[in-house]
JSON list of C-alpha atoms in Angstrom, two decimals:
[
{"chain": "K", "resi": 1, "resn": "UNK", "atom": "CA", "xyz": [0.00, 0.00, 0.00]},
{"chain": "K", "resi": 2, "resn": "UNK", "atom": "CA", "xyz": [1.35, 3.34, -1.12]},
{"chain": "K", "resi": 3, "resn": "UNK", "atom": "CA", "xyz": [-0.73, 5.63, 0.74]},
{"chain": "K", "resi": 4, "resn": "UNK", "atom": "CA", "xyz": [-2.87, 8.23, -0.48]},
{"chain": "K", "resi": 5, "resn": "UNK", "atom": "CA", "xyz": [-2.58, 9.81, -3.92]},
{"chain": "K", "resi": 6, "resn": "UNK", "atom": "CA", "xyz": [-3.17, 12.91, -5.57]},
{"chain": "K", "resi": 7, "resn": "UNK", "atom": "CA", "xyz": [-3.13, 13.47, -9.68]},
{"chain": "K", "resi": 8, "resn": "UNK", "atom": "CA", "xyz": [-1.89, 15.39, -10.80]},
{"chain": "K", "resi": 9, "resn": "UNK", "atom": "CA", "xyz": [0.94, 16.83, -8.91]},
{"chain": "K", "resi": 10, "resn": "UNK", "atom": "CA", "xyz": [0.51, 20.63, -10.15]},
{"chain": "K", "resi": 11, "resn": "UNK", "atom": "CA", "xyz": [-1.47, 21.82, -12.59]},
{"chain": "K", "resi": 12, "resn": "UNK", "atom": "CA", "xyz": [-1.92, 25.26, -14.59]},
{"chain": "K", "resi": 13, "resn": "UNK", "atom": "CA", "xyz": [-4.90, 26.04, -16.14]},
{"chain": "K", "resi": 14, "resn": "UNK", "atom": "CA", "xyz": [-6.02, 29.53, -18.06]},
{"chain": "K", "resi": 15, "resn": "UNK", "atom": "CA", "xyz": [-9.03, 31.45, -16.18]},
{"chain": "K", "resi": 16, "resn": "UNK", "atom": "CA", "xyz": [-12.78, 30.39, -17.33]},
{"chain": "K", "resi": 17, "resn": "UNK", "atom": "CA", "xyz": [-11.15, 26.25, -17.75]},
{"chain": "K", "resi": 18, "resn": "UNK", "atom": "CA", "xyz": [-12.74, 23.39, -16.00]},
{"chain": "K", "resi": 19, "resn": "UNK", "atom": "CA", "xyz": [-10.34, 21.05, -14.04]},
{"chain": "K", "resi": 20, "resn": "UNK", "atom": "CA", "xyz": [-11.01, 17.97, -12.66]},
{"chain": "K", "resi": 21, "resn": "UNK", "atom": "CA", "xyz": [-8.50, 16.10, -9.83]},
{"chain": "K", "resi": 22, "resn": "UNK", "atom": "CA", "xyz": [-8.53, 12.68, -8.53]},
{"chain": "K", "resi": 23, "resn": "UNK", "atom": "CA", "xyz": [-7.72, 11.05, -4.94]},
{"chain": "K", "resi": 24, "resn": "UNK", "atom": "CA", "xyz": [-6.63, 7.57, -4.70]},
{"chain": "K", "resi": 25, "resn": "UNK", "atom": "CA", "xyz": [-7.20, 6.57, -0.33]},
{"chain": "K", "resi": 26, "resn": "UNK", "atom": "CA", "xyz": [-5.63, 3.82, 1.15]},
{"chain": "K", "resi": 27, "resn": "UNK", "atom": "CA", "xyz": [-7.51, 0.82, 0.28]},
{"chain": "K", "resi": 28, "resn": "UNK", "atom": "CA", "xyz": [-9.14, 0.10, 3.20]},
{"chain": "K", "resi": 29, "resn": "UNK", "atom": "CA", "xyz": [-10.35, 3.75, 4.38]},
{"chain": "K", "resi": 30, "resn": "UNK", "atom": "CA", "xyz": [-14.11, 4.14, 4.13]},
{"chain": "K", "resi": 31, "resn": "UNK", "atom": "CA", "xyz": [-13.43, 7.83, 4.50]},
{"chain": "K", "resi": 32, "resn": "UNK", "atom": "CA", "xyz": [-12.36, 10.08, 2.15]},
{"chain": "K", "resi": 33, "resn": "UNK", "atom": "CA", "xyz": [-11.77, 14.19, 2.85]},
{"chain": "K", "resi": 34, "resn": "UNK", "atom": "CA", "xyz": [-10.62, 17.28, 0.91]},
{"chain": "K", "resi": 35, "resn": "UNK", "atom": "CA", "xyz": [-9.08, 20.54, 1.99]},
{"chain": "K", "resi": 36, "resn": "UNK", "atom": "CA", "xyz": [-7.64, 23.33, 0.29]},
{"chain": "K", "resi": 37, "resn": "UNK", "atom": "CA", "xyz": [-5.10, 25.55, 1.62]},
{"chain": "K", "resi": 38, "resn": "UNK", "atom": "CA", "xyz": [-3.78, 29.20, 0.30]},
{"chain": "K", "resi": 39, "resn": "UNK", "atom": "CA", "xyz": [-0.10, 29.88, 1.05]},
{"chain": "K", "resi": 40, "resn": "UNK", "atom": "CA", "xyz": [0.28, 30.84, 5.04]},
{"chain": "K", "resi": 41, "resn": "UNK", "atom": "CA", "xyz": [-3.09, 29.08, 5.74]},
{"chain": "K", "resi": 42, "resn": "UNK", "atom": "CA", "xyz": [-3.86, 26.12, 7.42]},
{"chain": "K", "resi": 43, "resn": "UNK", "atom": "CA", "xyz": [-6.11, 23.43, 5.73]},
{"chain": "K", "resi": 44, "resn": "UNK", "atom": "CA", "xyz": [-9.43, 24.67, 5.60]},
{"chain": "K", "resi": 45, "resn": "UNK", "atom": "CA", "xyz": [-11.96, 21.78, 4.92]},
{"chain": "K", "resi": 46, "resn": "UNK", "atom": "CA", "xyz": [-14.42, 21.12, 1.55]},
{"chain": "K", "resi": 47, "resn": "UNK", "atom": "CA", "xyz": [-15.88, 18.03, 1.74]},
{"chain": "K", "resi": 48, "resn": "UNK", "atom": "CA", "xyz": [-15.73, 14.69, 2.84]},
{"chain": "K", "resi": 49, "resn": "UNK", "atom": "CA", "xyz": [-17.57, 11.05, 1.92]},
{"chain": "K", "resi": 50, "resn": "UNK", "atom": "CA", "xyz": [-18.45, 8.04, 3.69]},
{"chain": "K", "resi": 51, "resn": "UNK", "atom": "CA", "xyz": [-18.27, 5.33, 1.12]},
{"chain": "K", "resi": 52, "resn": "UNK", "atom": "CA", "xyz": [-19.48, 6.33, -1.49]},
{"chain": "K", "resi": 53, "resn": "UNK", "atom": "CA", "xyz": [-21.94, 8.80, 0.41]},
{"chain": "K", "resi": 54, "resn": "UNK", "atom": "CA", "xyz": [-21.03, 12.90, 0.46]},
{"chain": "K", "resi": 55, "resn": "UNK", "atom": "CA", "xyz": [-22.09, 13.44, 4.25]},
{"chain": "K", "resi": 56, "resn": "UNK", "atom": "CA", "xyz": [-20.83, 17.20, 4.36]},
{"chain": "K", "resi": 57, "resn": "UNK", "atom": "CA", "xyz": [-20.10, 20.00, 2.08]},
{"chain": "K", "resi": 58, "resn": "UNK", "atom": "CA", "xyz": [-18.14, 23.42, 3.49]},
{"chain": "K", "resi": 59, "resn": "UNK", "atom": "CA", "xyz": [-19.58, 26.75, 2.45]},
{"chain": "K", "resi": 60, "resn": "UNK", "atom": "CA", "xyz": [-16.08, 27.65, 0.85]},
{"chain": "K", "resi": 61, "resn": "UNK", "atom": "CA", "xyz": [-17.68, 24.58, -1.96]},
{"chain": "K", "resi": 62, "resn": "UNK", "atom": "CA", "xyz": [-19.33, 27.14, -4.19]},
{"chain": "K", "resi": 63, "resn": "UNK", "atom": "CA", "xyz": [-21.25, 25.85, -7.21]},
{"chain": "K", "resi": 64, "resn": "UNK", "atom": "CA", "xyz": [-18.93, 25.75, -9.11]},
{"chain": "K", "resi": 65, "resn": "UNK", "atom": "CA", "xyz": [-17.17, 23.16, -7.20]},
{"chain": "K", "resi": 66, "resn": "UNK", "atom": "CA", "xyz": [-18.15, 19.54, -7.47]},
{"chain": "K", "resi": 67, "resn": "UNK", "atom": "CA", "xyz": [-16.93, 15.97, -5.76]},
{"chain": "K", "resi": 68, "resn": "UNK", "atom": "CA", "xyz": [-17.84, 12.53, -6.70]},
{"chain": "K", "resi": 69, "resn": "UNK", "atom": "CA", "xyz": [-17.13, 9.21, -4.93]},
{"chain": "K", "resi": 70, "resn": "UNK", "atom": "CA", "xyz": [-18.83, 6.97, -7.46]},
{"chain": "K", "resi": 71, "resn": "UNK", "atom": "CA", "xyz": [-18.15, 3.15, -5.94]},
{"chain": "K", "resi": 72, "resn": "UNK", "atom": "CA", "xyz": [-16.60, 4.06, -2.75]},
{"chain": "K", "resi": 73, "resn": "UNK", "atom": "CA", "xyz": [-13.33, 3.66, -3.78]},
{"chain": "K", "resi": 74, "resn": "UNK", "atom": "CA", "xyz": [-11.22, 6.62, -5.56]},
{"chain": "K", "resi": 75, "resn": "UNK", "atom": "CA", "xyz": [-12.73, 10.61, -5.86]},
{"chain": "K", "resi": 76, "resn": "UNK", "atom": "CA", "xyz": [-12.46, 13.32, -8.15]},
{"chain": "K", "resi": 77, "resn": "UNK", "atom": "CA", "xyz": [-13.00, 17.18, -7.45]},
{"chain": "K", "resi": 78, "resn": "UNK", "atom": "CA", "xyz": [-14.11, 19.24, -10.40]},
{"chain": "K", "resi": 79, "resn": "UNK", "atom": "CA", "xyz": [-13.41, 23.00, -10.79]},
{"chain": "K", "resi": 80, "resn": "UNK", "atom": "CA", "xyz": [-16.00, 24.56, -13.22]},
{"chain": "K", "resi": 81, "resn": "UNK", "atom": "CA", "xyz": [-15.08, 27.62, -14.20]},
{"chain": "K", "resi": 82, "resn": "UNK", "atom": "CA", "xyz": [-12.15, 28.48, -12.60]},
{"chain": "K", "resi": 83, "resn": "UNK", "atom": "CA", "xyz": [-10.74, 31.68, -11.14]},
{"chain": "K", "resi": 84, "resn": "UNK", "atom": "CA", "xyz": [-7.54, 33.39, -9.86]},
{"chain": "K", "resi": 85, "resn": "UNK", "atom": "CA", "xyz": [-8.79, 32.93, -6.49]},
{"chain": "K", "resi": 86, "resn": "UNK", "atom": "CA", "xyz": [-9.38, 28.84, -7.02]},
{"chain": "K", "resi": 87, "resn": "UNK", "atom": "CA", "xyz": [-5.47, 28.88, -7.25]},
{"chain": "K", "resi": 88, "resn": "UNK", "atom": "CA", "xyz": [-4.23, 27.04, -4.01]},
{"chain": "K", "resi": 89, "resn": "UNK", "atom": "CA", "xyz": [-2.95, 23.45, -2.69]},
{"chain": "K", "resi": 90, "resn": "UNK", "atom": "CA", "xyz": [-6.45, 21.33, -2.66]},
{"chain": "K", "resi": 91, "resn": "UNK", "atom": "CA", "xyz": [-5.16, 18.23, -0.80]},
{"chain": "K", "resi": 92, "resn": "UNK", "atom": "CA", "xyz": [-6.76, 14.48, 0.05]},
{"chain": "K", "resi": 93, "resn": "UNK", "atom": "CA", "xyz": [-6.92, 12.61, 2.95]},
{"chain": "K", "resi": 94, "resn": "UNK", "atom": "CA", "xyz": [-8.84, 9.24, 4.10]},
{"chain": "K", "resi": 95, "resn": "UNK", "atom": "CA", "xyz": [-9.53, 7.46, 7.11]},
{"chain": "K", "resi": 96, "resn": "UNK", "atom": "CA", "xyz": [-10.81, 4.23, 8.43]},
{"chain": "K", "resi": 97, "resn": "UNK", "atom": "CA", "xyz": [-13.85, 5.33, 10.20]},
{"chain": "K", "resi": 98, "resn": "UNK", "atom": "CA", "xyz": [-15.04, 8.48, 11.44]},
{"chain": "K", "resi": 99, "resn": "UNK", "atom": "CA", "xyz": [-12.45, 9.23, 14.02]},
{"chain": "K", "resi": 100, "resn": "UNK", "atom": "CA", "xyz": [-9.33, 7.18, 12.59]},
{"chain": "K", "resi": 101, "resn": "UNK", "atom": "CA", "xyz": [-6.23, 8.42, 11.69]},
{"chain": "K", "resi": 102, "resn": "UNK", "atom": "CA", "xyz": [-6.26, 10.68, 8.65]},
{"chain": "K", "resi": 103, "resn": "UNK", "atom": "CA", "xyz": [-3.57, 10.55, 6.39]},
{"chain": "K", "resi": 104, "resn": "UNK", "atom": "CA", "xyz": [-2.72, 13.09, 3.59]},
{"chain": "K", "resi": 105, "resn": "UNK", "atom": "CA", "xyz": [-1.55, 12.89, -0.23]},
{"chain": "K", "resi": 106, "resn": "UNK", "atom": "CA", "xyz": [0.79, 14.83, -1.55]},
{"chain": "K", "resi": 107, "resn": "UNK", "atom": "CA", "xyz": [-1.45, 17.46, -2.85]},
{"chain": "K", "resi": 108, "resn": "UNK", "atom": "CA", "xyz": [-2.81, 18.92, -6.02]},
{"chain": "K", "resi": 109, "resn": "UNK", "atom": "CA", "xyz": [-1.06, 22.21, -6.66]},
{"chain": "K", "resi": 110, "resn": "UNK", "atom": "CA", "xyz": [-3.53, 24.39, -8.97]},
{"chain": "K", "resi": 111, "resn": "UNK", "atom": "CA", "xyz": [-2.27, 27.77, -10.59]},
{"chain": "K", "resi": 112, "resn": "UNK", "atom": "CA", "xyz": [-5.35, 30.10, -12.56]},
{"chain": "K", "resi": 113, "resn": "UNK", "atom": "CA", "xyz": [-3.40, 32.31, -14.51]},
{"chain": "N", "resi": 1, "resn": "UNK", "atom": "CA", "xyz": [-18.13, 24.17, 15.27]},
{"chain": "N", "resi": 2, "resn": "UNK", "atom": "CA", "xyz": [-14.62, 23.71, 17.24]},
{"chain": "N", "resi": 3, "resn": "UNK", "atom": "CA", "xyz": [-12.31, 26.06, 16.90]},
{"chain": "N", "resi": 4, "resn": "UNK", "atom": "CA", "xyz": [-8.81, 25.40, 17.11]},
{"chain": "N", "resi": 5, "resn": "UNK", "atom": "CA", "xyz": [-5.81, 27.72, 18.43]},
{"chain": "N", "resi": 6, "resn": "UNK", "atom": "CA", "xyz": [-2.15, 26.97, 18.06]},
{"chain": "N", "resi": 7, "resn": "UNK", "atom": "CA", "xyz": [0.84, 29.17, 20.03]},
{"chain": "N", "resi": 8, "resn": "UNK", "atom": "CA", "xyz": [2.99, 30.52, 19.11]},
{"chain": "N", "resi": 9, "resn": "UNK", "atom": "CA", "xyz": [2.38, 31.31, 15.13]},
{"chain": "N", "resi": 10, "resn": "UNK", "atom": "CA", "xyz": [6.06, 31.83, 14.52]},
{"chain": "N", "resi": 11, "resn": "UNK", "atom": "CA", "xyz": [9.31, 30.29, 16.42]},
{"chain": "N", "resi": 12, "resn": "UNK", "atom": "CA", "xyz": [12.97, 30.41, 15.58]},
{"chain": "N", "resi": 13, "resn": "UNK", "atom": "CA", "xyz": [15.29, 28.01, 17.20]},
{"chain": "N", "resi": 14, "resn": "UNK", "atom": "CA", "xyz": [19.06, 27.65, 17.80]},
{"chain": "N", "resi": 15, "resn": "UNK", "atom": "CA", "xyz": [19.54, 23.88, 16.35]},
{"chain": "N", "resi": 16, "resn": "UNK", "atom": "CA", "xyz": [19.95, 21.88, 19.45]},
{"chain": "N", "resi": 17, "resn": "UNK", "atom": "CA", "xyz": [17.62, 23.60, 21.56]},
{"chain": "N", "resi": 18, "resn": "UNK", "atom": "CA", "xyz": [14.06, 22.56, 22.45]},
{"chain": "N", "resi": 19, "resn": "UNK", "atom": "CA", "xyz": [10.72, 23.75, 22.13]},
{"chain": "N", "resi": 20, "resn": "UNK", "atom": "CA", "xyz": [6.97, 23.46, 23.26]},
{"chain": "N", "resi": 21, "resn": "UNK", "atom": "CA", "xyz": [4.61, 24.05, 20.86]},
{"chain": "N", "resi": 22, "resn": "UNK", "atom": "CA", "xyz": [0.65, 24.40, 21.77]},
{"chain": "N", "resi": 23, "resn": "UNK", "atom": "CA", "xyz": [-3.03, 23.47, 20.51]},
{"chain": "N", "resi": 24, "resn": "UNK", "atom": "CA", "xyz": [-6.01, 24.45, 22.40]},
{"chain": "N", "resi": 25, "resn": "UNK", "atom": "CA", "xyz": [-9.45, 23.28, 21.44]},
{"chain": "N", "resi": 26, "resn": "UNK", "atom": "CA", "xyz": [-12.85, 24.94, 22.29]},
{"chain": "N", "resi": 27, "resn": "UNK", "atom": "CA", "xyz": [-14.93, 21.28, 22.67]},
{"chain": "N", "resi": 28, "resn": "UNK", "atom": "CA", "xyz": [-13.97, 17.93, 23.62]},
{"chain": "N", "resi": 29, "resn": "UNK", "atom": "CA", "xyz": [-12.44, 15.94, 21.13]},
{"chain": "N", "resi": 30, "resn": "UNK", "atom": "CA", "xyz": [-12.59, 12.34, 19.28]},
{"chain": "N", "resi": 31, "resn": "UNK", "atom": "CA", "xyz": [-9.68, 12.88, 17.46]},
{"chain": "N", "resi": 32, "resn": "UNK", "atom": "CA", "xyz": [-6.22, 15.03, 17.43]},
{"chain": "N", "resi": 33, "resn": "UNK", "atom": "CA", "xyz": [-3.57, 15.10, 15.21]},
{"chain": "N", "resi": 34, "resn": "UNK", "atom": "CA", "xyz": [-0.25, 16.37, 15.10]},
{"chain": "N", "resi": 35, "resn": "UNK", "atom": "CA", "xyz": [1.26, 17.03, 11.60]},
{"chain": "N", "resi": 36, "resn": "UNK", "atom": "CA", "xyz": [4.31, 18.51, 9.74]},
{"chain": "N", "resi": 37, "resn": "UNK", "atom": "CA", "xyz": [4.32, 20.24, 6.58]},
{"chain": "N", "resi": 38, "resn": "UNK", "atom": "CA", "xyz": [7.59, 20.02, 4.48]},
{"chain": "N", "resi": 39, "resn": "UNK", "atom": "CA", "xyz": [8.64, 22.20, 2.16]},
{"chain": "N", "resi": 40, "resn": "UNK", "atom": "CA", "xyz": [6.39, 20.65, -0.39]},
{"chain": "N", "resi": 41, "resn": "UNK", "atom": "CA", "xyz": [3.42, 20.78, 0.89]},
{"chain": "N", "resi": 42, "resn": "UNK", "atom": "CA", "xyz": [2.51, 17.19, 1.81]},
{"chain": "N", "resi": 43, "resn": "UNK", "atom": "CA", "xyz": [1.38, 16.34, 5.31]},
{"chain": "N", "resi": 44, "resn": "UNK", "atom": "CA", "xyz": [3.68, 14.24, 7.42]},
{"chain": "N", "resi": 45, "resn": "UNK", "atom": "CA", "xyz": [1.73, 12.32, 10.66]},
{"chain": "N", "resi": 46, "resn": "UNK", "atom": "CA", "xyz": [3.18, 12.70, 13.73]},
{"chain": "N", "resi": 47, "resn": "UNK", "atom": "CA", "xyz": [0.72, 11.93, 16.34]},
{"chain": "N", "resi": 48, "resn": "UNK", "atom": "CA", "xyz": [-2.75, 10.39, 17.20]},
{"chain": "N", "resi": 49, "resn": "UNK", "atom": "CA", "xyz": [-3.28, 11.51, 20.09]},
{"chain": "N", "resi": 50, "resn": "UNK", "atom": "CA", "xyz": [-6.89, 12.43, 21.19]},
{"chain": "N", "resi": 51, "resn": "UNK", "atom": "CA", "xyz": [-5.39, 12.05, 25.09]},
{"chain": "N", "resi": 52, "resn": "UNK", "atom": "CA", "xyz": [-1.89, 11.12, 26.92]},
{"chain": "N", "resi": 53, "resn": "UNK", "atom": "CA", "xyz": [1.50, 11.11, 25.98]},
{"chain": "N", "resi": 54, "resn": "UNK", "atom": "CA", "xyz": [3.20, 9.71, 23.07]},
{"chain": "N", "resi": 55, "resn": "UNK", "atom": "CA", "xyz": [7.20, 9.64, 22.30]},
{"chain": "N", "resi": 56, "resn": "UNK", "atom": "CA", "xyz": [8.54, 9.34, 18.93]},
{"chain": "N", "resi": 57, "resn": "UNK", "atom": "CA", "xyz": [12.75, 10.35, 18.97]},
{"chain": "N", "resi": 58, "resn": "UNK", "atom": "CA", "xyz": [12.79, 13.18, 19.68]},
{"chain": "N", "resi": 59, "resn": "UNK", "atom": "CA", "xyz": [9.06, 14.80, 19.85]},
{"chain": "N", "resi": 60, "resn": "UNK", "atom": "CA", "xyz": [6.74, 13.41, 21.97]},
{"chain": "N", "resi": 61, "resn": "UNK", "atom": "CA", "xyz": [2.92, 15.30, 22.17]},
{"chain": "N", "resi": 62, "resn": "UNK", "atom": "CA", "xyz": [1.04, 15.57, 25.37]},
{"chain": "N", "resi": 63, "resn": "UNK", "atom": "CA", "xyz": [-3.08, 15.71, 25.43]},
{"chain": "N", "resi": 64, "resn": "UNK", "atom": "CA", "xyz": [-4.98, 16.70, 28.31]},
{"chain": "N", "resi": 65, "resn": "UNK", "atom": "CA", "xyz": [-8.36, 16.03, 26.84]},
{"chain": "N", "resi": 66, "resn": "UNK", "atom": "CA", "xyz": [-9.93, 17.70, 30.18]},
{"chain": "N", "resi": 67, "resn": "UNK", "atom": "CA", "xyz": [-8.42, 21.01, 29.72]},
{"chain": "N", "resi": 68, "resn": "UNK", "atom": "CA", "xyz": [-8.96, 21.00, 26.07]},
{"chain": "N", "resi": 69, "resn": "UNK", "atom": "CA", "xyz": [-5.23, 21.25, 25.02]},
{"chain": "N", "resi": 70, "resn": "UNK", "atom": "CA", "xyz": [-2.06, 19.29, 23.80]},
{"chain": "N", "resi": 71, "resn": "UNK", "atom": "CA", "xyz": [1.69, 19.82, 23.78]},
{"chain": "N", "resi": 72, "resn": "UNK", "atom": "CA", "xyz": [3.74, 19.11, 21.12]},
{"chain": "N", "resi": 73, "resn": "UNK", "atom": "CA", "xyz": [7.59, 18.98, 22.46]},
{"chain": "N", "resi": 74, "resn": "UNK", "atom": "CA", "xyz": [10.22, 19.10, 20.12]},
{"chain": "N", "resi": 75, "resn": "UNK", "atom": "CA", "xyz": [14.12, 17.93, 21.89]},
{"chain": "N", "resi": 76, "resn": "UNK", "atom": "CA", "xyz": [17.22, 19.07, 20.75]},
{"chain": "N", "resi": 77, "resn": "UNK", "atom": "CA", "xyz": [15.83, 20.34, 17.22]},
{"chain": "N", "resi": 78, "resn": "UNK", "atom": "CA", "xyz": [17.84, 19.95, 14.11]},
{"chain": "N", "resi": 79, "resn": "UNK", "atom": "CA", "xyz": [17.37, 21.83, 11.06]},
{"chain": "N", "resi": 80, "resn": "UNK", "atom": "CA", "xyz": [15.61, 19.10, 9.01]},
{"chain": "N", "resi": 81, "resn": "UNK", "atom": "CA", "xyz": [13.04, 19.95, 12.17]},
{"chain": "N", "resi": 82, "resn": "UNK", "atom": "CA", "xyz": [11.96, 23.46, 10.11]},
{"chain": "N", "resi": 83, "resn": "UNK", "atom": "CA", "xyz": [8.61, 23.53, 8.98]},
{"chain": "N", "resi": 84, "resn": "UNK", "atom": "CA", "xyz": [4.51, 24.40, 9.68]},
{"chain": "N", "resi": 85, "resn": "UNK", "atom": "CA", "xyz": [3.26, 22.53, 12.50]},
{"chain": "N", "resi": 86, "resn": "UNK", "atom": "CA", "xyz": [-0.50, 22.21, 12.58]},
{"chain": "N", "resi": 87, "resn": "UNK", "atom": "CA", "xyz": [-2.71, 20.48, 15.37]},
{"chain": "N", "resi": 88, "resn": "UNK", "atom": "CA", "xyz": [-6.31, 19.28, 13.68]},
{"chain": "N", "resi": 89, "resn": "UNK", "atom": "CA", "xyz": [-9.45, 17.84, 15.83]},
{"chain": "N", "resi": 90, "resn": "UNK", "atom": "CA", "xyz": [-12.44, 16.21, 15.12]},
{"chain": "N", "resi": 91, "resn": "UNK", "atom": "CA", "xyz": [-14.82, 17.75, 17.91]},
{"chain": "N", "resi": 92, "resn": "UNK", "atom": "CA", "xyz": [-17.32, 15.47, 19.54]},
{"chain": "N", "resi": 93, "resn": "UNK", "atom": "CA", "xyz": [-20.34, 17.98, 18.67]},
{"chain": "N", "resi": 94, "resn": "UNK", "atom": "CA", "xyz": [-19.24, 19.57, 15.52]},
{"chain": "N", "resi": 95, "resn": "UNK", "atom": "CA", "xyz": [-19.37, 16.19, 13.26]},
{"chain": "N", "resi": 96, "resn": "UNK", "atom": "CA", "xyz": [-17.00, 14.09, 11.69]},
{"chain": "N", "resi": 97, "resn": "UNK", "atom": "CA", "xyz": [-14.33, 16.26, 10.38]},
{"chain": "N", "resi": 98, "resn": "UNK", "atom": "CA", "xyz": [-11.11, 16.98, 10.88]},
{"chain": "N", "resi": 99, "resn": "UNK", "atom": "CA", "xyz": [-10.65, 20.51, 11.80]},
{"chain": "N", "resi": 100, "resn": "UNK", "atom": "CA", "xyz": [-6.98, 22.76, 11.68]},
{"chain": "N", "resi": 101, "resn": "UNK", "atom": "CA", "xyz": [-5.21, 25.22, 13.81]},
{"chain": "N", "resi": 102, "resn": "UNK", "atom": "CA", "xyz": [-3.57, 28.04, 12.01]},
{"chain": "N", "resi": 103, "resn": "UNK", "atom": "CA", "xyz": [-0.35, 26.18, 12.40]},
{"chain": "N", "resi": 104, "resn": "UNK", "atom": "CA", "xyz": [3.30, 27.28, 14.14]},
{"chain": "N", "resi": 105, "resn": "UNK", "atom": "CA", "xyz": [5.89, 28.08, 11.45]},
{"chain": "N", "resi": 106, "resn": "UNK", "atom": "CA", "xyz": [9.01, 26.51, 13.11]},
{"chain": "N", "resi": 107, "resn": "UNK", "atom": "CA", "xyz": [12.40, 27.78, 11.41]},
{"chain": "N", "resi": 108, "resn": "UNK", "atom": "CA", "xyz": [16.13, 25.77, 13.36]},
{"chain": "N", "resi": 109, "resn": "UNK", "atom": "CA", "xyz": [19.02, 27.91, 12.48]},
{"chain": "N", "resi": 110, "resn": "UNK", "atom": "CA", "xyz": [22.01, 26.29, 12.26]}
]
């Protein structure tokens, strides 16, 4: 098991583009969370699933924001869209169970130029 | 929901010296973290520890689930050490999710 992970690494994208990012958890986790956090910020949170279930969505997840979980398994996060202000680190972490031990990716670094 | 404080936002440390850094949380807690952020970005795991003490080398974290706070000690810090520090809870009353302190920015001078 590798851990979690994030693709792509970085990404650039021109305002008014869609993006879409995917989270791979560790096999096991039945939970799945992401965050997104602007340089000198701590995470701030967007979303997170239970199976394949989204229990909670943050106010920050405008509509132009979108997350799937389709068969439990791996996620994607879709940017419709986007804007200068969607540039930050959106990151991915799962869990086994509500209150286990979350574990991070490496992130998804987006730049809106 | 829970809000989370860390102290102090910024330290700077002789290498070799050691250091207390601090989380306090506004409701009780199912779940704290400790985690530090390299340089990259990614989120390194330090400690579950939703209450008591835990060692690891050279940090050890302290949660005192009563007083609604935990201790992160760092011993004789080395510059590989350098980093954001960030506490994160998931509060009993404010649902499942994981919720972050603003972080300490720790920078060991060599």
């Amino acid at each position: 098991d590798t851990g979690v992970s994030q693709d792509p690494r970085h990404k650039i994208t021109k305002r008014g583009q869609n993006v879409t990012f995917r989270c791979d958890p560790i096999s096991e986790h039945n939970r799945l969370y992401w965050y997104r956090q602007t340089l000198g910020q701590g995470p701030e949170f967007l979303t997170y699933f239970q199976n394949e279930a989204q229990l909670e969505k943050s106010r920050l997840l405008s509509d132009r924001f979108s997350a799937e979980r389709p068969k439990g398994s791996f996620s994607t996060l879709e940017i419709q869209r986007t804007e200068q202000g969607d540039s930050a680190m959106y990151l991915c972490a799962s869990s086994l169970g509500g209150w286990g031990e979350a574990f991070f990716g490496q992130g998804t670094r987006l730049t809106v130029v | 929901g829970i809000q989370v404080e860390q102290s102090p936002p910024d330290l700077i440390l002789q290498e070799g010296a050691n250091s207390t850094l601090r989380c306090n949380f506004s409701d009780s807690v199912n779940n704290l973290q400790w985690f530090h952020q390299n340089p990259w970005g990614q989120l390194i795991n330090l400690f579950y520890i939703p209450s008591g003490t835990k060692q690891n080398g050279r940090l050890s974290a302290t949660t005192v689930a009563t007083e609604r706070y935990s201790l992160l000690y760092i011993s004789s810090s080395q510059t590989t050490d350098s980093g954001v520090y960030f506490c994160a809870v998931i509060g009993k009353a404010a649902g499942n999710k994981l919720t972050f302190g603003g972080g300490t920015r720790v920078l060991v001078k060599p």
